[in-house]
Amino acid sequence: MLVSKKDSGGNLFTDKEYKNFVLRFDFKLEPGANNGIGFHVPLNPKTSPAYAGKEIQILDDTADKYAKLQKYQYHGSLYGTAPAKRGHLKPVGEWNTQELLVDGNKVKVTLNGTTIVDFDMTDAKKNGTIDGKDHPGLKRESGHLCLCGHGAKIEFKNLRIKELE
């Protein structure tokens, strides 16, 4: 098990770079938790993994402090780029199972057996993202995976990565 401690931060990177893969993991949130799973991220990014690479949100959608986020900021969303379907997180304190599939321009996020994102990044790469910000990491085709610590306690277990051809 990996635990991101409350009030700690920083990113934990894989040694290896990945292009196309399936990442499966279980996670448990505390109230108000915020974290992320970065992919295609350079090892020493000069900016957040959400921009230097790509980031899938790991977030307690039920927290009052997140009630007014943009739709592309909620749990499972490809940050700034593709909103996730909401309502599939288990209650805070329970284990969730998530899968991230990255295959070329396709990004698919499955949470507790429900597909919450099924997105083709081609248009966002050409025409920009829905948050209107520069995401240079969209052009990256490979890079490191990273757990993006944002100062909340989050527990991860059963992390498994399978590379795709």
PDB file of C-alpha atoms in Angstrom:
ATOM      1  CA  MET A   1       0.000   0.000   0.000  1.00  0.00           C
ATOM      2  CA  LEU A   2       1.133   3.550  -0.721  1.00  0.00           C
ATOM      3  CA  VAL A   3      -0.172   6.351   1.472  1.00  0.00           C
ATOM      4  CA  SER A   4       0.029  10.023   0.646  1.00  0.00           C
ATOM      5  CA  LYS A   5       0.099  11.647   4.072  1.00  0.00           C
ATOM      6  CA  LYS A   6      -2.065  14.623   4.925  1.00  0.00           C
ATOM      7  CA  ASP A   7      -0.261  17.950   4.469  1.00  0.00           C
ATOM      8  CA  SER A   8       2.501  16.290   2.485  1.00  0.00           C
ATOM      9  CA  GLY A   9       2.937  16.861  -1.196  1.00  0.00           C
ATOM     10  CA  GLY A  10       5.086  16.082  -4.147  1.00  0.00           C
ATOM     11  CA  ASN A  11       4.949  13.598  -6.951  1.00  0.00           C
ATOM     12  CA  LEU A  12       5.982   9.944  -6.991  1.00  0.00           C
ATOM     13  CA  PHE A  13       7.211   8.863 -10.443  1.00  0.00           C
ATOM     14  CA  THR A  14       7.724   5.489 -12.066  1.00  0.00           C
ATOM     15  CA  ASP A  15      11.300   4.727 -13.083  1.00  0.00           C
ATOM     16  CA  LYS A  16      10.103   3.616 -16.494  1.00  0.00           C
ATOM     17  CA  GLU A  17       8.348   5.614 -19.196  1.00  0.00           C
ATOM     18  CA  TYR A  18       5.100   4.343 -20.688  1.00  0.00           C
ATOM     19  CA  LYS A  19       3.317   5.047 -23.949  1.00  0.00           C
ATOM     20  CA  ASN A  20       0.232   2.827 -24.209  1.00  0.00           C
ATOM     21  CA  PHE A  21      -0.887   1.019 -21.084  1.00  0.00           C
ATOM     22  CA  VAL A  22      -3.590  -0.061 -18.688  1.00  0.00           C
ATOM     23  CA  LEU A  23      -3.171   1.061 -15.080  1.00  0.00           C
ATOM     24  CA  ARG A  24      -5.414  -0.566 -12.461  1.00  0.00           C
ATOM     25  CA  PHE A  25      -5.485   0.440  -8.809  1.00  0.00           C
ATOM     26  CA  ASP A  26      -7.596   0.740  -5.706  1.00  0.00           C
ATOM     27  CA  PHE A  27      -7.786   3.958  -3.724  1.00  0.00           C
ATOM     28  CA  LYS A  28      -9.439   5.312  -0.607  1.00  0.00           C
ATOM     29  CA  LEU A  29     -10.116   9.005  -0.003  1.00  0.00           C
ATOM     30  CA  GLU A  30     -10.477  11.019   3.168  1.00  0.00           C
ATOM     31  CA  PRO A  31     -13.011  13.880   3.258  1.00  0.00           C
ATOM     32  CA  GLY A  32     -11.966  16.672   0.886  1.00  0.00           C
ATOM     33  CA  ALA A  33      -9.076  14.693  -0.600  1.00  0.00           C
ATOM     34  CA  ASN A  34      -7.415  15.809  -3.828  1.00  0.00           C
ATOM     35  CA  ASN A  35      -4.752  13.931  -5.780  1.00  0.00           C
ATOM     36  CA  GLY A  36      -4.125  12.812  -9.334  1.00  0.00           C
ATOM     37  CA  ILE A  37      -2.602  10.217 -11.609  1.00  0.00           C
ATOM     38  CA  GLY A  38      -0.221  11.784 -14.087  1.00  0.00           C
ATOM     39  CA  PHE A  39       0.822  10.060 -17.281  1.00  0.00           C
ATOM     40  CA  HIS A  40       3.179  10.908 -20.141  1.00  0.00           C
ATOM     41  CA  VAL A  41       4.899  13.238 -17.652  1.00  0.00           C
ATOM     42  CA  PRO A  42       8.585  14.209 -17.950  1.00  0.00           C
ATOM     43  CA  LEU A  43      10.659  13.162 -14.943  1.00  0.00           C
ATOM     44  CA  ASN A  44      11.394  16.714 -13.783  1.00  0.00           C
ATOM     45  CA  PRO A  45       8.427  18.748 -14.999  1.00  0.00           C
ATOM     46  CA  LYS A  46       8.775  22.541 -14.882  1.00  0.00           C
ATOM     47  CA  THR A  47       5.025  22.810 -14.238  1.00  0.00           C
ATOM     48  CA  SER A  48       2.213  20.642 -12.866  1.00  0.00           C
ATOM     49  CA  PRO A  49       1.901  17.128 -14.352  1.00  0.00           C
ATOM     50  CA  ALA A  50      -1.598  18.180 -15.500  1.00  0.00           C
ATOM     51  CA  TYR A  51       0.098  20.509 -17.994  1.00  0.00           C
ATOM     52  CA  ALA A  52       3.572  18.971 -18.483  1.00  0.00           C
ATOM     53  CA  GLY A  53       1.899  15.632 -19.238  1.00  0.00           C
ATOM     54  CA  LYS A  54      -1.701  14.655 -18.576  1.00  0.00           C
ATOM     55  CA  GLU A  55      -3.509  14.081 -15.280  1.00  0.00           C
ATOM     56  CA  ILE A  56      -6.579  12.132 -14.228  1.00  0.00           C
ATOM     57  CA  GLN A  57      -8.240  13.709 -11.184  1.00  0.00           C
ATOM     58  CA  ILE A  58      -8.522  11.765  -7.921  1.00  0.00           C
ATOM     59  CA  LEU A  59     -10.936  13.846  -5.846  1.00  0.00           C
ATOM     60  CA  ASP A  60     -13.651  13.708  -3.191  1.00  0.00           C
ATOM     61  CA  ASP A  61     -16.475  15.091  -5.343  1.00  0.00           C
ATOM     62  CA  THR A  62     -18.778  15.278  -2.314  1.00  0.00           C
ATOM     63  CA  ALA A  63     -16.696  17.862  -0.412  1.00  0.00           C
ATOM     64  CA  ASP A  64     -18.363  21.259  -0.015  1.00  0.00           C
ATOM     65  CA  LYS A  65     -15.126  23.023  -0.958  1.00  0.00           C
ATOM     66  CA  TYR A  66     -15.344  21.434  -4.433  1.00  0.00           C
ATOM     67  CA  ALA A  67     -19.029  22.198  -5.070  1.00  0.00           C
ATOM     68  CA  LYS A  68     -18.284  24.865  -7.686  1.00  0.00           C
ATOM     69  CA  LEU A  69     -15.508  23.260  -9.709  1.00  0.00           C
ATOM     70  CA  GLN A  70     -15.626  23.186 -13.475  1.00  0.00           C
ATOM     71  CA  LYS A  71     -16.913  19.918 -14.961  1.00  0.00           C
ATOM     72  CA  TYR A  72     -13.401  19.007 -16.182  1.00  0.00           C
ATOM     73  CA  GLN A  73     -12.024  19.167 -12.614  1.00  0.00           C
ATOM     74  CA  TYR A  74     -14.095  16.458 -10.911  1.00  0.00           C
ATOM     75  CA  HIS A  75     -12.972  12.911 -10.105  1.00  0.00           C
ATOM     76  CA  GLY A  76     -11.822  10.890 -13.099  1.00  0.00           C
ATOM     77  CA  SER A  77     -11.656  13.856 -15.463  1.00  0.00           C
ATOM     78  CA  LEU A  78      -8.706  14.334 -17.777  1.00  0.00           C
ATOM     79  CA  TYR A  79      -7.791  17.627 -16.139  1.00  0.00           C
ATOM     80  CA  GLY A  80      -8.806  20.659 -18.196  1.00  0.00           C
ATOM     81  CA  THR A  81      -9.576  18.488 -21.183  1.00  0.00           C
ATOM     82  CA  ALA A  82     -12.348  15.892 -20.712  1.00  0.00           C
ATOM     83  CA  PRO A  83     -15.022  15.815 -17.990  1.00  0.00           C
ATOM     84  CA  ALA A  84     -15.932  12.569 -16.253  1.00  0.00           C
ATOM     85  CA  LYS A  85     -19.412  11.275 -15.508  1.00  0.00           C
ATOM     86  CA  ARG A  86     -20.112  11.904 -11.841  1.00  0.00           C
ATOM     87  CA  GLY A  87     -21.826   9.827  -9.184  1.00  0.00           C
ATOM     88  CA  HIS A  88     -19.764   6.625  -9.295  1.00  0.00           C
ATOM     89  CA  LEU A  89     -17.393   7.165  -6.351  1.00  0.00           C
ATOM     90  CA  LYS A  90     -18.066   5.068  -3.275  1.00  0.00           C
ATOM     91  CA  PRO A  91     -18.594   6.975  -0.024  1.00  0.00           C
ATOM     92  CA  VAL A  92     -15.489   8.600   1.466  1.00  0.00           C
ATOM     93  CA  GLY A  93     -13.484   6.049   3.456  1.00  0.00           C
ATOM     94  CA  GLU A  94     -14.426   3.088   1.223  1.00  0.00           C
ATOM     95  CA  TRP A  95     -12.132   1.504  -1.367  1.00  0.00           C
ATOM     96  CA  ASN A  96     -12.719   2.355  -5.034  1.00  0.00           C
ATOM     97  CA  THR A  97     -11.327   0.482  -8.028  1.00  0.00           C
ATOM     98  CA  GLN A  98     -10.199   2.460 -11.052  1.00  0.00           C
ATOM     99  CA  GLU A  99      -8.687   1.645 -14.418  1.00  0.00           C
ATOM    100  CA  LEU A 100      -6.945   4.032 -16.787  1.00  0.00           C
ATOM    101  CA  LEU A 101      -6.487   2.889 -20.379  1.00  0.00           C
ATOM    102  CA  VAL A 102      -4.241   4.955 -22.641  1.00  0.00           C
ATOM    103  CA  ASP A 103      -3.927   3.723 -26.224  1.00  0.00           C
ATOM    104  CA  GLY A 104      -2.664   6.290 -28.726  1.00  0.00           C
ATOM    105  CA  ASN A 105      -5.075   9.233 -28.502  1.00  0.00           C
ATOM    106  CA  LYS A 106      -7.699   7.217 -26.634  1.00  0.00           C
ATOM    107  CA  VAL A 107      -8.128   7.734 -22.870  1.00  0.00           C
ATOM    108  CA  LYS A 108     -10.658   5.620 -21.019  1.00  0.00           C
ATOM    109  CA  VAL A 109     -11.304   5.800 -17.273  1.00  0.00           C
ATOM    110  CA  THR A 110     -13.387   3.134 -15.554  1.00  0.00           C
ATOM    111  CA  LEU A 111     -14.438   3.656 -11.935  1.00  0.00           C
ATOM    112  CA  ASN A 112     -16.011   0.825  -9.936  1.00  0.00           C
ATOM    113  CA  GLY A 113     -17.053  -0.925 -13.165  1.00  0.00           C
ATOM    114  CA  THR A 114     -18.533   2.149 -14.925  1.00  0.00           C
ATOM    115  CA  THR A 115     -16.829   3.975 -17.786  1.00  0.00           C
ATOM    116  CA  ILE A 116     -16.689   7.616 -16.711  1.00  0.00           C
ATOM    117  CA  VAL A 117     -14.387   8.952 -19.458  1.00  0.00           C
ATOM    118  CA  ASP A 118     -14.029   7.688 -23.016  1.00  0.00           C
ATOM    119  CA  PHE A 119     -12.162  10.412 -24.855  1.00  0.00           C
ATOM    120  CA  ASP A 120     -10.112  10.875 -28.010  1.00  0.00           C
ATOM    121  CA  MET A 121      -7.433  13.531 -27.451  1.00  0.00           C
ATOM    122  CA  THR A 122      -7.020  14.297 -31.184  1.00  0.00           C
ATOM    123  CA  ASP A 123      -9.312  17.342 -31.224  1.00  0.00           C
ATOM    124  CA  ALA A 124      -7.878  18.774 -27.980  1.00  0.00           C
ATOM    125  CA  LYS A 125      -4.362  18.419 -29.382  1.00  0.00           C
ATOM    126  CA  LYS A 126      -5.333  20.355 -32.531  1.00  0.00           C
ATOM    127  CA  ASN A 127      -7.885  22.870 -31.278  1.00  0.00           C
ATOM    128  CA  GLY A 128      -7.142  23.348 -27.589  1.00  0.00           C
ATOM    129  CA  THR A 129      -8.710  22.214 -24.356  1.00  0.00           C
ATOM    130  CA  ILE A 130     -12.043  23.095 -22.752  1.00  0.00           C
ATOM    131  CA  ASP A 131     -10.301  25.011 -19.969  1.00  0.00           C
ATOM    132  CA  GLY A 132      -8.689  27.295 -22.570  1.00  0.00           C
ATOM    133  CA  LYS A 133      -5.223  26.801 -21.062  1.00  0.00           C
ATOM    134  CA  ASP A 134      -2.031  25.651 -22.712  1.00  0.00           C
ATOM    135  CA  HIS A 135      -1.452  21.933 -22.132  1.00  0.00           C
ATOM    136  CA  PRO A 136       1.894  21.220 -23.832  1.00  0.00           C
ATOM    137  CA  GLY A 137       1.838  17.704 -22.363  1.00  0.00           C
ATOM    138  CA  LEU A 138      -0.982  16.767 -24.741  1.00  0.00           C
ATOM    139  CA  LYS A 139       1.683  16.528 -27.439  1.00  0.00           C
ATOM    140  CA  ARG A 140       3.716  14.008 -25.429  1.00  0.00           C
ATOM    141  CA  GLU A 141       3.209  10.403 -26.543  1.00  0.00           C
ATOM    142  CA  SER A 142       5.084   8.786 -23.668  1.00  0.00           C
ATOM    143  CA  GLY A 143       6.493   9.569 -20.275  1.00  0.00           C
ATOM    144  CA  HIS A 144       6.401   8.593 -16.632  1.00  0.00           C
ATOM    145  CA  LEU A 145       3.358   7.772 -14.560  1.00  0.00           C
ATOM    146  CA  CYS A 146       3.102   9.697 -11.331  1.00  0.00           C
ATOM    147  CA  LEU A 147       0.992   9.906  -8.219  1.00  0.00           C
ATOM    148  CA  CYS A 148       0.422  13.625  -7.799  1.00  0.00           C
ATOM    149  CA  GLY A 149       0.267  14.588  -4.141  1.00  0.00           C
ATOM    150  CA  HIS A 150      -1.813  17.681  -3.371  1.00  0.00           C
ATOM    151  CA  GLY A 151      -1.635  17.637   0.442  1.00  0.00           C
ATOM    152  CA  ALA A 152      -4.404  15.173   1.312  1.00  0.00           C
ATOM    153  CA  LYS A 153      -4.293  11.681   2.752  1.00  0.00           C
ATOM    154  CA  ILE A 154      -5.053   9.121   0.072  1.00  0.00           C
ATOM    155  CA  GLU A 155      -4.322   5.407   0.165  1.00  0.00           C
ATOM    156  CA  PHE A 156      -3.445   3.356  -2.913  1.00  0.00           C
ATOM    157  CA  LYS A 157      -3.134  -0.405  -3.203  1.00  0.00           C
ATOM    158  CA  ASN A 158      -3.043  -3.115  -5.871  1.00  0.00           C
ATOM    159  CA  LEU A 159      -1.339  -0.865  -8.451  1.00  0.00           C
ATOM    160  CA  ARG A 160      -0.817  -2.820 -11.666  1.00  0.00           C
ATOM    161  CA  ILE A 161       0.509  -1.610 -15.034  1.00  0.00           C
ATOM    162  CA  LYS A 162       0.223  -3.522 -18.264  1.00  0.00           C
ATOM    163  CA  GLU A 163       1.937  -2.156 -21.360  1.00  0.00           C
ATOM    164  CA  LEU A 164       0.051  -2.355 -24.650  1.00  0.00           C
ATOM    165  CA  GLU A 165       1.670  -2.955 -28.021  1.00  0.00           C
TER     166      GLU A 165
END
